[in-house]
Coordinates of N, CA and C and ligand atoms in Angstrom, one line a residue:
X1 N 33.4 -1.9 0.7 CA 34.2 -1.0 1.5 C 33.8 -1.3 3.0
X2 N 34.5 -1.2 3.6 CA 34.4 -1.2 5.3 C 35.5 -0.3 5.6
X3 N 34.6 0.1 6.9 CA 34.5 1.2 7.7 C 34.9 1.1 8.9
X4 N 36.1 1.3 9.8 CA 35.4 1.2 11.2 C 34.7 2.2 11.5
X5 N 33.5 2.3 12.1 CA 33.1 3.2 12.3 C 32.7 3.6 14.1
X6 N 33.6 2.4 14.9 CA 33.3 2.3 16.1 C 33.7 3.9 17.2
X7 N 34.7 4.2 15.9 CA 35.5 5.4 16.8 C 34.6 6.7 16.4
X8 N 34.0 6.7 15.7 CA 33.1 8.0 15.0 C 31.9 8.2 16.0
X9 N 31.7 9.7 16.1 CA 30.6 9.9 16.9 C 29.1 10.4 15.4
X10 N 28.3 9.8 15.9 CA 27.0 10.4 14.7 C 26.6 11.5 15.4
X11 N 26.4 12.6 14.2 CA 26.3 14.0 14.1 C 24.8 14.0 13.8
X12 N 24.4 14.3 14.7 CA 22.6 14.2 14.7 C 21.6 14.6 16.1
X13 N 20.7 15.3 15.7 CA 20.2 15.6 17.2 C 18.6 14.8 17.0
X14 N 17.8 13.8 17.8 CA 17.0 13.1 18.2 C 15.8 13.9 19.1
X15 N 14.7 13.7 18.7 CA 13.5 13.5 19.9 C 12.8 12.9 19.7
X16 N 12.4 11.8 20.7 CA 11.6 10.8 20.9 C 10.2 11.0 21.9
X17 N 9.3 10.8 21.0 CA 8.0 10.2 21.8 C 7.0 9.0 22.0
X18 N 7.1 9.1 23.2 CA 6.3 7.9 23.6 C 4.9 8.5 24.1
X19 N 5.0 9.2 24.8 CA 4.0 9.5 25.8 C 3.2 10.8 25.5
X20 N 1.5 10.7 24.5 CA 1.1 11.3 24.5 C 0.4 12.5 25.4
X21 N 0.3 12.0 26.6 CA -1.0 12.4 27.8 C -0.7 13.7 28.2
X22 N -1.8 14.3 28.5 CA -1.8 15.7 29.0 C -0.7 16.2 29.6
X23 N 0.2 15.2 30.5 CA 1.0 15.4 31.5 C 2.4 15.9 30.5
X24 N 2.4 14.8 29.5 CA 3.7 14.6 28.3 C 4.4 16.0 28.2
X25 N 5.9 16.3 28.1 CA 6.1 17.6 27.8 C 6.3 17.9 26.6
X26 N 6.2 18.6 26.0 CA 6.0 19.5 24.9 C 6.6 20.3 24.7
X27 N 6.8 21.3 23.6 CA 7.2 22.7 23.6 C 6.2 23.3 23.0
X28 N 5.0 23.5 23.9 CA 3.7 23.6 23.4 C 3.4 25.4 23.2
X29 N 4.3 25.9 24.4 CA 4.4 27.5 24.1 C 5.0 28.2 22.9
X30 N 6.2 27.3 22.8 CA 6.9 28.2 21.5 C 6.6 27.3 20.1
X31 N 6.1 25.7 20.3 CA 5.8 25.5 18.8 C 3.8 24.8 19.2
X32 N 3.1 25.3 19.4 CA 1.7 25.4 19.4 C 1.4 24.3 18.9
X33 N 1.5 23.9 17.3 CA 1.0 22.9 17.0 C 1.8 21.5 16.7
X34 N 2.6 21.5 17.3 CA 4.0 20.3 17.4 C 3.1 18.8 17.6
X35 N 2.7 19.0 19.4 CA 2.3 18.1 20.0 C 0.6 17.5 19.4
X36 N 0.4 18.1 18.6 CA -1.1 17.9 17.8 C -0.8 17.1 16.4
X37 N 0.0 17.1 15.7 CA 0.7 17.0 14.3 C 1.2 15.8 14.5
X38 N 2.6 15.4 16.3 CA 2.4 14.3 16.3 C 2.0 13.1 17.1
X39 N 0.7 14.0 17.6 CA 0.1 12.7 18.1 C -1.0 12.2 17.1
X40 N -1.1 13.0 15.6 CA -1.9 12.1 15.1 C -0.9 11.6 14.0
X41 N 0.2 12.0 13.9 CA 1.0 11.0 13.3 C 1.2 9.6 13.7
X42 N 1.3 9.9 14.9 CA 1.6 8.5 16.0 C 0.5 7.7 15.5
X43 N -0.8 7.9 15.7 CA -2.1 7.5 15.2 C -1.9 6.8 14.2
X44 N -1.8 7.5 13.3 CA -1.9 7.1 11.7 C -0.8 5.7 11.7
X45 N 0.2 6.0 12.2 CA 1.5 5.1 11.7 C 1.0 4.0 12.5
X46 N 0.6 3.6 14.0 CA -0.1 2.9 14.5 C -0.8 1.6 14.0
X47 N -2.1 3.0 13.4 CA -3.0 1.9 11.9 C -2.2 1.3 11.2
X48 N -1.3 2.1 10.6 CA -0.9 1.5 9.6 C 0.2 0.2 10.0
X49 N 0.8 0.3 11.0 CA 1.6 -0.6 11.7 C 0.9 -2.3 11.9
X50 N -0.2 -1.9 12.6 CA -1.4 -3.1 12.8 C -1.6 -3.3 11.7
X51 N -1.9 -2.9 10.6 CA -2.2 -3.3 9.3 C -1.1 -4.2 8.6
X52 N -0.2 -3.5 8.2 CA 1.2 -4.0 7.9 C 1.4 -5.7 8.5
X53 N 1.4 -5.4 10.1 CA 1.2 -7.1 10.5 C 0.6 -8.0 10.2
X54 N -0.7 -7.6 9.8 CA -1.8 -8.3 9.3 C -1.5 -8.6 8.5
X55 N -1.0 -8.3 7.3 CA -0.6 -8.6 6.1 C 0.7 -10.0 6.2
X56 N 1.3 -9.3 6.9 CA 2.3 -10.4 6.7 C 2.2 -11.5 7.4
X57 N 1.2 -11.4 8.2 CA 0.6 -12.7 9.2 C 0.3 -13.6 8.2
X58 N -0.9 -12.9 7.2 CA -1.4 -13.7 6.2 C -0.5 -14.3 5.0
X59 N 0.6 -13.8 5.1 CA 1.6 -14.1 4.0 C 2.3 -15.1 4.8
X60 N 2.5 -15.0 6.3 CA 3.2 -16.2 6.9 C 2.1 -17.3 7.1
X61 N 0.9 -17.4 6.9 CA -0.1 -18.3 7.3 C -0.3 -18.4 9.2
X62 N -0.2 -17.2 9.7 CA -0.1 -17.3 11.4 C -1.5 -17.0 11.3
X63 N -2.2 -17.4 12.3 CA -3.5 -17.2 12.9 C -3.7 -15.8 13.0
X64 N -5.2 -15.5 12.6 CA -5.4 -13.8 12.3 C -5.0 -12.8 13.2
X65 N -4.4 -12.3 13.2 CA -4.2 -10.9 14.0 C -3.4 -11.2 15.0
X66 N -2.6 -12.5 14.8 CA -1.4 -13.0 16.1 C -1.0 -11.8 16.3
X67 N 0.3 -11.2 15.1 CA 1.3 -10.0 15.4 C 0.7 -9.2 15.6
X68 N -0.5 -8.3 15.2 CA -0.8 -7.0 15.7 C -1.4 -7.6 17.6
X69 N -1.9 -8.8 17.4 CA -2.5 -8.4 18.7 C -1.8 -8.4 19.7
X70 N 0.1 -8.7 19.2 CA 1.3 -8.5 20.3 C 1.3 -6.9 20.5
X71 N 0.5 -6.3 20.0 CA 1.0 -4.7 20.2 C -0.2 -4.0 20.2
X72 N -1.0 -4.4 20.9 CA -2.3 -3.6 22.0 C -2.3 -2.6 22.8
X73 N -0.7 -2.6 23.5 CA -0.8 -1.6 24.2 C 0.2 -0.4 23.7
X74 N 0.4 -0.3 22.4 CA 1.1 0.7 21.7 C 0.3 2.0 22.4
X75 N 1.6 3.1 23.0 CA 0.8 4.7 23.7 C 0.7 4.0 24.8
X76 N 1.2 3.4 25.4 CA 1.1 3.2 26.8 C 2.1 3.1 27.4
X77 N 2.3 2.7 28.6 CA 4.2 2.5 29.5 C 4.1 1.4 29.3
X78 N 3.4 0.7 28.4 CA 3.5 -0.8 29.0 C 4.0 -1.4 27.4
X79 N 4.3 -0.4 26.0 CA 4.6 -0.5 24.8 C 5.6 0.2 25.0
X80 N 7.2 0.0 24.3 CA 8.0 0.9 24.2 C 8.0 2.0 22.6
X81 N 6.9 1.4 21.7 CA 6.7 2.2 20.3 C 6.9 3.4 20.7
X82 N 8.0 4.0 19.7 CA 8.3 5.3 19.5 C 8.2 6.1 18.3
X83 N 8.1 7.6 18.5 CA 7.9 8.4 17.5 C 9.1 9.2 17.4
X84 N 10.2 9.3 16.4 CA 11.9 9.8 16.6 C 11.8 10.5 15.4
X85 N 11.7 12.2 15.4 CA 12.3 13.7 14.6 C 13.7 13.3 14.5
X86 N 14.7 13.1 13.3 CA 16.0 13.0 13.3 C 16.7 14.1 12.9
X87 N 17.4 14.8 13.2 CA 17.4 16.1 12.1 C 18.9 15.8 12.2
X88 N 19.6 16.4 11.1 CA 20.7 16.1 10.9 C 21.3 17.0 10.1
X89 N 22.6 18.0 11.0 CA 22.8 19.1 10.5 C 23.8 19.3 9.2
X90 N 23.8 20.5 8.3 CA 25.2 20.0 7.9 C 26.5 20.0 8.0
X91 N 27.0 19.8 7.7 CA 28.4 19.0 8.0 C 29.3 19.3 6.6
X92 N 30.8 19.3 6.9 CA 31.8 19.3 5.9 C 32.8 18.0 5.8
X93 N 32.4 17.2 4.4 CA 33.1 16.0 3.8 C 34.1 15.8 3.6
X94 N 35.7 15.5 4.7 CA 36.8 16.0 4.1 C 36.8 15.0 2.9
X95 N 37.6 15.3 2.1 CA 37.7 14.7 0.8 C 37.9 12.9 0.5
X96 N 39.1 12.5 1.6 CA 39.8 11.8 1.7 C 38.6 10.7 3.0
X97 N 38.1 11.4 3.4 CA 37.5 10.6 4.9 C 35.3 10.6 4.4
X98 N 35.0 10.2 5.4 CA 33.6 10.1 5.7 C 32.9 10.5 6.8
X99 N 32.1 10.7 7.0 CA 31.1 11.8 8.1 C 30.0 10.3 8.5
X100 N 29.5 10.0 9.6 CA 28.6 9.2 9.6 C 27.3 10.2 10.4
X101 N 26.0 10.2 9.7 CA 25.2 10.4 10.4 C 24.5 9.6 10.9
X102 N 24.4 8.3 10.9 CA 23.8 7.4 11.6 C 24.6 6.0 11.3
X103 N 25.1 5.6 12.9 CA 25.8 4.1 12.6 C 25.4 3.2 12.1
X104 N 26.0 2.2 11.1 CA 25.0 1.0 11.1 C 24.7 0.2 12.5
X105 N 23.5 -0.1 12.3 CA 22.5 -0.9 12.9 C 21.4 -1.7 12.5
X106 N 20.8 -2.4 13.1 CA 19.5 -2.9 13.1 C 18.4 -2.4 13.8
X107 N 16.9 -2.2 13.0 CA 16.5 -1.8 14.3 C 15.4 -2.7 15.0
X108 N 15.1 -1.8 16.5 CA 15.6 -2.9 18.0 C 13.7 -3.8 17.5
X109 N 12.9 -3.3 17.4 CA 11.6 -3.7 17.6 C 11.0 -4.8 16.3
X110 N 9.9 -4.4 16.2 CA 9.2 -5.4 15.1 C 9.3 -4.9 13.6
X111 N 9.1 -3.4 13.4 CA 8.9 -2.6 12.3 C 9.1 -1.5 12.6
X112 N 10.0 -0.4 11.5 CA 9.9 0.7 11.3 C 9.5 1.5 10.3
X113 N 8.5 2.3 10.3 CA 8.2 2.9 9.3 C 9.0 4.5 9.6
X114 N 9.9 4.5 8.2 CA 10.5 5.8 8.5 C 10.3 6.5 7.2
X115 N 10.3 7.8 7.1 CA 9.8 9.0 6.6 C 11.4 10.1 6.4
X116 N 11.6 9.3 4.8 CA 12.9 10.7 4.9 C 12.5 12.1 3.7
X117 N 13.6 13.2 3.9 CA 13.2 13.9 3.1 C 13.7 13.8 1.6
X118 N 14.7 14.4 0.8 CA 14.6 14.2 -0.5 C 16.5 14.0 -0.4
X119 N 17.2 14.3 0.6 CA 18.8 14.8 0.5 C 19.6 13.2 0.6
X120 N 18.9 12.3 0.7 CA 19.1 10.9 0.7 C 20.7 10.9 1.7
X121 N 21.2 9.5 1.0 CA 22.5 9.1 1.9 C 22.4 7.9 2.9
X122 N 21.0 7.5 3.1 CA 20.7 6.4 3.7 C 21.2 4.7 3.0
X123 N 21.5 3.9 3.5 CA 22.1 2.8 2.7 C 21.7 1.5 3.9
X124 N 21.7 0.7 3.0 CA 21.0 -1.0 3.3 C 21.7 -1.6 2.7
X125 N 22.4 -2.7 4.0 CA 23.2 -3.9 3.9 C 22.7 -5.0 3.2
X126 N 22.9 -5.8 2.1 CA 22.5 -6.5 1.4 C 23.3 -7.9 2.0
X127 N 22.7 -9.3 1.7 CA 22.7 -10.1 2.3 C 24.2 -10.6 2.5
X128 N 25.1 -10.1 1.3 CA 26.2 -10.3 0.8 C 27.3 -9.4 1.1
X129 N 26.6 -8.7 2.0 CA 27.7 -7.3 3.1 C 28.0 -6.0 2.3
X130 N 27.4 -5.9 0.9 CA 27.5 -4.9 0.2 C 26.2 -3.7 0.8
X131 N 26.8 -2.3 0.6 CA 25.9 -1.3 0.8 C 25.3 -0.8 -0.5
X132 N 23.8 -0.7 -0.3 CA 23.1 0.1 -1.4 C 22.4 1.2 -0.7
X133 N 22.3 2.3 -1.6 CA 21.5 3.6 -0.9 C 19.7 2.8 -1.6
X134 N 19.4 3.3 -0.2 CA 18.1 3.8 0.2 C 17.2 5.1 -0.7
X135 N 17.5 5.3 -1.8 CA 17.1 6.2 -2.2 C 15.9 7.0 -1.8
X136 N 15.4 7.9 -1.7 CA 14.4 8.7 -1.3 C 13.3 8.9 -2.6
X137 N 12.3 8.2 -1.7 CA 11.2 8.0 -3.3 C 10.0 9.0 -2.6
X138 N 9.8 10.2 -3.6 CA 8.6 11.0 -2.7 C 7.5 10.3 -2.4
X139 N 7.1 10.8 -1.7 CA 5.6 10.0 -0.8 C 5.7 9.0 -0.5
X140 N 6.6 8.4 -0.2 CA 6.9 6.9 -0.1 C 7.3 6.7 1.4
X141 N 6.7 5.6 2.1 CA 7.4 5.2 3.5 C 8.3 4.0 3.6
X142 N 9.8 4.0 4.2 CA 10.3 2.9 3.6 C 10.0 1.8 5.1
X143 N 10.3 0.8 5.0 CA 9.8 -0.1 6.1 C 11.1 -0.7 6.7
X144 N 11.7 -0.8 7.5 CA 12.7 -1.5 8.2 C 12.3 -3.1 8.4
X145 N 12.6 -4.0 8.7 CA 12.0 -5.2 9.5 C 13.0 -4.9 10.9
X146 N 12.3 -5.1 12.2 CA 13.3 -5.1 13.4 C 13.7 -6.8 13.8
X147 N 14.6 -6.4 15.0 CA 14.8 -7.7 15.4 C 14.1 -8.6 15.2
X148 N 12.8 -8.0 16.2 CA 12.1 -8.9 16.8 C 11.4 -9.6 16.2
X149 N 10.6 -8.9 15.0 CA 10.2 -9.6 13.4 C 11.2 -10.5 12.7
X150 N 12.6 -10.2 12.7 CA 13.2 -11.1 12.4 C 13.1 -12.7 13.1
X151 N 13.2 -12.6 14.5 CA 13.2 -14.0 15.4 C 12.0 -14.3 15.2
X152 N 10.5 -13.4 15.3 CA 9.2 -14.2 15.1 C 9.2 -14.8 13.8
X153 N 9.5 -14.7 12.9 CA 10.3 -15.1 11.6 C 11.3 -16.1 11.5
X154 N 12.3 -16.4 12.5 CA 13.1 -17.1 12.3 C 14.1 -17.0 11.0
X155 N 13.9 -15.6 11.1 CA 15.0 -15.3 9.7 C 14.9 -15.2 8.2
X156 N 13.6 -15.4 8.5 CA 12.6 -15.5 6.9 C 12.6 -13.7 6.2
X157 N 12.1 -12.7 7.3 CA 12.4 -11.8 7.2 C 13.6 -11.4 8.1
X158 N 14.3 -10.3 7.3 CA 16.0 -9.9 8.1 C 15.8 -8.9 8.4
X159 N 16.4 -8.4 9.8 CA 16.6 -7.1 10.4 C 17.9 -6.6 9.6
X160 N 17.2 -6.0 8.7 CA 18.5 -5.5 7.7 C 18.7 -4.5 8.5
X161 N 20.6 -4.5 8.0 CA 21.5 -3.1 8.6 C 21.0 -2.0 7.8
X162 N 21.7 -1.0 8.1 CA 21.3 0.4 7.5 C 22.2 1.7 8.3
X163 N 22.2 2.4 7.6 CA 23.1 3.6 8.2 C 22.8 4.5 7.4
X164 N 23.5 5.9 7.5 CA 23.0 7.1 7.2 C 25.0 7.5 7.1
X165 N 25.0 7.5 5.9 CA 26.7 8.2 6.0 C 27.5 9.0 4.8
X166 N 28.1 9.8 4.7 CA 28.2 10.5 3.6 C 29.8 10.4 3.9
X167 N 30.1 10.2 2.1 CA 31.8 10.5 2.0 C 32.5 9.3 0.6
X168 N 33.8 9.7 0.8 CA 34.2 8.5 -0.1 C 34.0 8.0 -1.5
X169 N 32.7 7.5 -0.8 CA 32.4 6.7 -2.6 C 31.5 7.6 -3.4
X170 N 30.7 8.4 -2.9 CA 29.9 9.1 -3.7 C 30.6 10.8 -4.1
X171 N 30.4 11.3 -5.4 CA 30.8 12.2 -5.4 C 29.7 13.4 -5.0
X172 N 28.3 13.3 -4.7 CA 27.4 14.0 -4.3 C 27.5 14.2 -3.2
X173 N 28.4 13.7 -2.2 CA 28.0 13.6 -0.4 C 28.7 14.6 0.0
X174 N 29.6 15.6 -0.8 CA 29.8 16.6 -0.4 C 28.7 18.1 -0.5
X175 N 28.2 18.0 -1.5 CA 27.0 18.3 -1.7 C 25.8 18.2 -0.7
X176 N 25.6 16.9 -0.7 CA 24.7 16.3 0.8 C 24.8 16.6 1.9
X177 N 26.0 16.8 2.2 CA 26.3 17.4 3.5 C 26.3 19.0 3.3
X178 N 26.3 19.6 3.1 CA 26.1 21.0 3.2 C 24.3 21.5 3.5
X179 N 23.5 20.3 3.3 CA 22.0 20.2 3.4 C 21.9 19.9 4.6
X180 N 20.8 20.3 5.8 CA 20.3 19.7 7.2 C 19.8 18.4 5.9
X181 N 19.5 17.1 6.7 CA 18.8 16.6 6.3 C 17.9 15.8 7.6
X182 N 16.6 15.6 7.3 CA 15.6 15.6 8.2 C 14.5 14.0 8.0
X183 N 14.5 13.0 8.9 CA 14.0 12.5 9.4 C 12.7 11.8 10.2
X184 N 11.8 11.2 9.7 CA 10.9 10.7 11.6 C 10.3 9.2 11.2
X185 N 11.1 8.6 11.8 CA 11.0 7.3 12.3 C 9.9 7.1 13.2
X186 N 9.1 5.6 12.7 CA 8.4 5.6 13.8 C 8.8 3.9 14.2
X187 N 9.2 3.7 15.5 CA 9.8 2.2 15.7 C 8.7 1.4 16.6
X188 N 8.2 0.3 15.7 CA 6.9 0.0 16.3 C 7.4 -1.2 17.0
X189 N 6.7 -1.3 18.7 CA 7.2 -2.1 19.1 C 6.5 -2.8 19.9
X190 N 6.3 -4.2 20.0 CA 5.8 -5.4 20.5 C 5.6 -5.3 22.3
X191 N 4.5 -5.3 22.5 CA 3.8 -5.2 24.4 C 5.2 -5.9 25.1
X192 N 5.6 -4.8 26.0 CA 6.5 -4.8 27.1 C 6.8 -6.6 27.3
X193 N 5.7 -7.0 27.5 CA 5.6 -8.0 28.5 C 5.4 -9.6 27.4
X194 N 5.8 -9.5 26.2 CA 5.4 -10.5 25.0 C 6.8 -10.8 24.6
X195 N 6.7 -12.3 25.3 CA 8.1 -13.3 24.6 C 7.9 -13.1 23.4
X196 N 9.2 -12.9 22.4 CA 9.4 -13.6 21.0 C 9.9 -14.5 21.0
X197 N 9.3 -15.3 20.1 CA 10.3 -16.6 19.9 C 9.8 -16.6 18.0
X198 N 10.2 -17.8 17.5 CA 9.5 -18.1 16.1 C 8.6 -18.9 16.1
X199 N 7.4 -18.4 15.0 CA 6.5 -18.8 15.0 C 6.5 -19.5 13.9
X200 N 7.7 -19.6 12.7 CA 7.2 -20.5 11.5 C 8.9 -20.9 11.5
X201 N 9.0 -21.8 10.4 CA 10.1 -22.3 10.2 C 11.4 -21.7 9.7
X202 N 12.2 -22.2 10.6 CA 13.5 -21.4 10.5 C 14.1 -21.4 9.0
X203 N 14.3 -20.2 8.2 CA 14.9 -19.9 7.4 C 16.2 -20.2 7.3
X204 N 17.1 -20.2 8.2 CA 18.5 -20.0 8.7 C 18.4 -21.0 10.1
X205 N 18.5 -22.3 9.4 CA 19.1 -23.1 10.9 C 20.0 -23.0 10.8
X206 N 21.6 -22.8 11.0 CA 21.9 -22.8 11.4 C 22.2 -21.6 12.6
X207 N 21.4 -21.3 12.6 CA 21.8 -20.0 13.4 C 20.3 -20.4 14.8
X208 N 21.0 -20.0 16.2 CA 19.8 -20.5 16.9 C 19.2 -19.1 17.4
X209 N 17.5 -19.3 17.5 CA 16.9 -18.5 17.3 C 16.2 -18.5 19.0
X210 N 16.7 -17.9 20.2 CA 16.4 -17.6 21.0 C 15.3 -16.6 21.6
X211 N 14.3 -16.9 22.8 CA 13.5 -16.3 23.0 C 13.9 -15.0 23.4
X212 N 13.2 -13.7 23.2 CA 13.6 -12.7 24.1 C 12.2 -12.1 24.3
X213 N 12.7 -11.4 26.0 CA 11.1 -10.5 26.2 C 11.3 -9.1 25.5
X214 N 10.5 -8.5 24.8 CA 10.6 -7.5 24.4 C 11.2 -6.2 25.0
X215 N 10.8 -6.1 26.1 CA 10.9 -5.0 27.3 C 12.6 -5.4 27.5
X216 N 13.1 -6.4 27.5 CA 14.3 -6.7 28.0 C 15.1 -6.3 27.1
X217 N 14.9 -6.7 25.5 CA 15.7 -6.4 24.6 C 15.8 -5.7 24.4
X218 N 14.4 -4.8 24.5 CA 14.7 -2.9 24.0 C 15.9 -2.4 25.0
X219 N 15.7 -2.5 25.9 CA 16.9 -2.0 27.7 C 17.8 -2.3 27.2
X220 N 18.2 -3.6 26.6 CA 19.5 -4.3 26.3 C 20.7 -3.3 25.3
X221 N 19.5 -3.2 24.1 CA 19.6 -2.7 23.1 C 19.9 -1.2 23.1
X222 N 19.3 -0.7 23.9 CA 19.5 1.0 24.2 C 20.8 0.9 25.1
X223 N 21.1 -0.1 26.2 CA 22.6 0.0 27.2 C 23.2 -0.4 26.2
X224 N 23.4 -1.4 25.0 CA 24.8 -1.2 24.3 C 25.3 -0.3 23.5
X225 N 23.9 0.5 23.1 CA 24.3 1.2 22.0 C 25.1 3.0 22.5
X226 N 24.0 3.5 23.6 CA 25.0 4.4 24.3 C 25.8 4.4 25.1
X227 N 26.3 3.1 25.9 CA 27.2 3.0 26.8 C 28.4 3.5 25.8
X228 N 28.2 2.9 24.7 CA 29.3 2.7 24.1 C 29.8 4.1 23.1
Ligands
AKG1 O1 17.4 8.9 9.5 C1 17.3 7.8 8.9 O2 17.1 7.8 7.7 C2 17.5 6.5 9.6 C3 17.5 6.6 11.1 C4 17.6 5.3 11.7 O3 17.9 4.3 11.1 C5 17.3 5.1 13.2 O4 17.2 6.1 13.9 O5 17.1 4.0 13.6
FE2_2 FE1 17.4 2.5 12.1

């Protein structure tokens, strides 16, 4: 099936953090323990982020700790890693049509570890342009690969698409939609200031695998997505 989906607005409200520090705003009066919950989430995912690289460093044979030690300065202005609450309200399926709560995309950094709840609807582009749901497996974190892991990769691993959309093909997404469904992504992302290029052999020559600075691509990446 294909979609245009360029004319659809996604039905979803976002908050993003970066910036833990005393100064950071919060809604610390009316929800008290918000800003405590996720700054040690931020924490946790962090470890586990650096970890995660490590692993696959050693699966790519890269020198110890290359990838995590591109992202040193995660929690700082000088890392764009974020922490993103997705909530997503419900909504009515007309019968005939589809509702998008999140467009497809790629996402912009190295890794995301995202955290859904149980109302699923999420789906991943397979190599072959087909969509499969994401299913929601409890306790489970699903892992994105981002761009940027894809180019340090050279294609080995893929910034697989993905979207969030209810309608059409499933007879539950009416159902689904009548559910908030809820969200938090954490998009982990490589020091401001660190070229990617590839570090092992290109999976996909034909396709050319150009450098980008991280800091540039994130900007790039956020001006196409809401200009538009
Ligand atoms: O809410 C989800 O399950 C996915 C959200 C997502 O892909 C994103 O914000 O990049
Ligand atoms: Fe995403």
């Amino acid at each position: 099936m294909s979609l245009d989906e360029s004319k659809r607005e996604e039905i979803r409200e976002t908050y993003d953090m970066r910036d833990f520090s005393p100064s950071a705003l919060f809604p610390d009066q009316h929800v008290p323990k918000f800003r405590l919950v996720f700054e040690e989430l931020y924490r946790e995912c962090r470890t586990l982020g650096h970890r995660l690289l490590d692993y696959l460093g050693i699966g790519l044979g890269l020198e110890e700790g290359f990838l995590s030690g591109k992202h040193r300065n995660v929690g700082t202005e000088w890392n764009g890693t974020a922490l993103r609450t997705l909530f997503y309200p419900p909504v009515s399926v007309p019968e005939e049509d589809y509702v998008i709560r999140c467009a497809s995309h790629s996402d912009y950094g190295s890794l995301t570890l995202l955290f859904q709840d149980d109302v699923g609807g999420l789906e991943v582009q397979t190599k072959a342009g087909e969509w499969v749901e994401a299913r929601p497996v409890p306790e489970a974190i699903l892992i994105n690969v981002g761009d940027l892991l894809e180019l340090w990769t050279a294609g080995l691993y893929r910034a697989t698409p993905h979207r969030v959309i209810l309608g059409q093909r499933r007879k539950e997404d009416s159902e689904r939609g009548k559910r908030f469904r809820q969200s938090i992504a954490f998009f982990f992302h490589p020091d401001n200031d660190v070229t990617v290029e590839p570090v092992v052999t290109a999976a996909n020559s034909s396709r050319q695998w150009i450098p980008l600075n991280a800091w540039e691509h994130l900007k790039s990446r956020f001006t196409s997505t809401y200009d538009n």
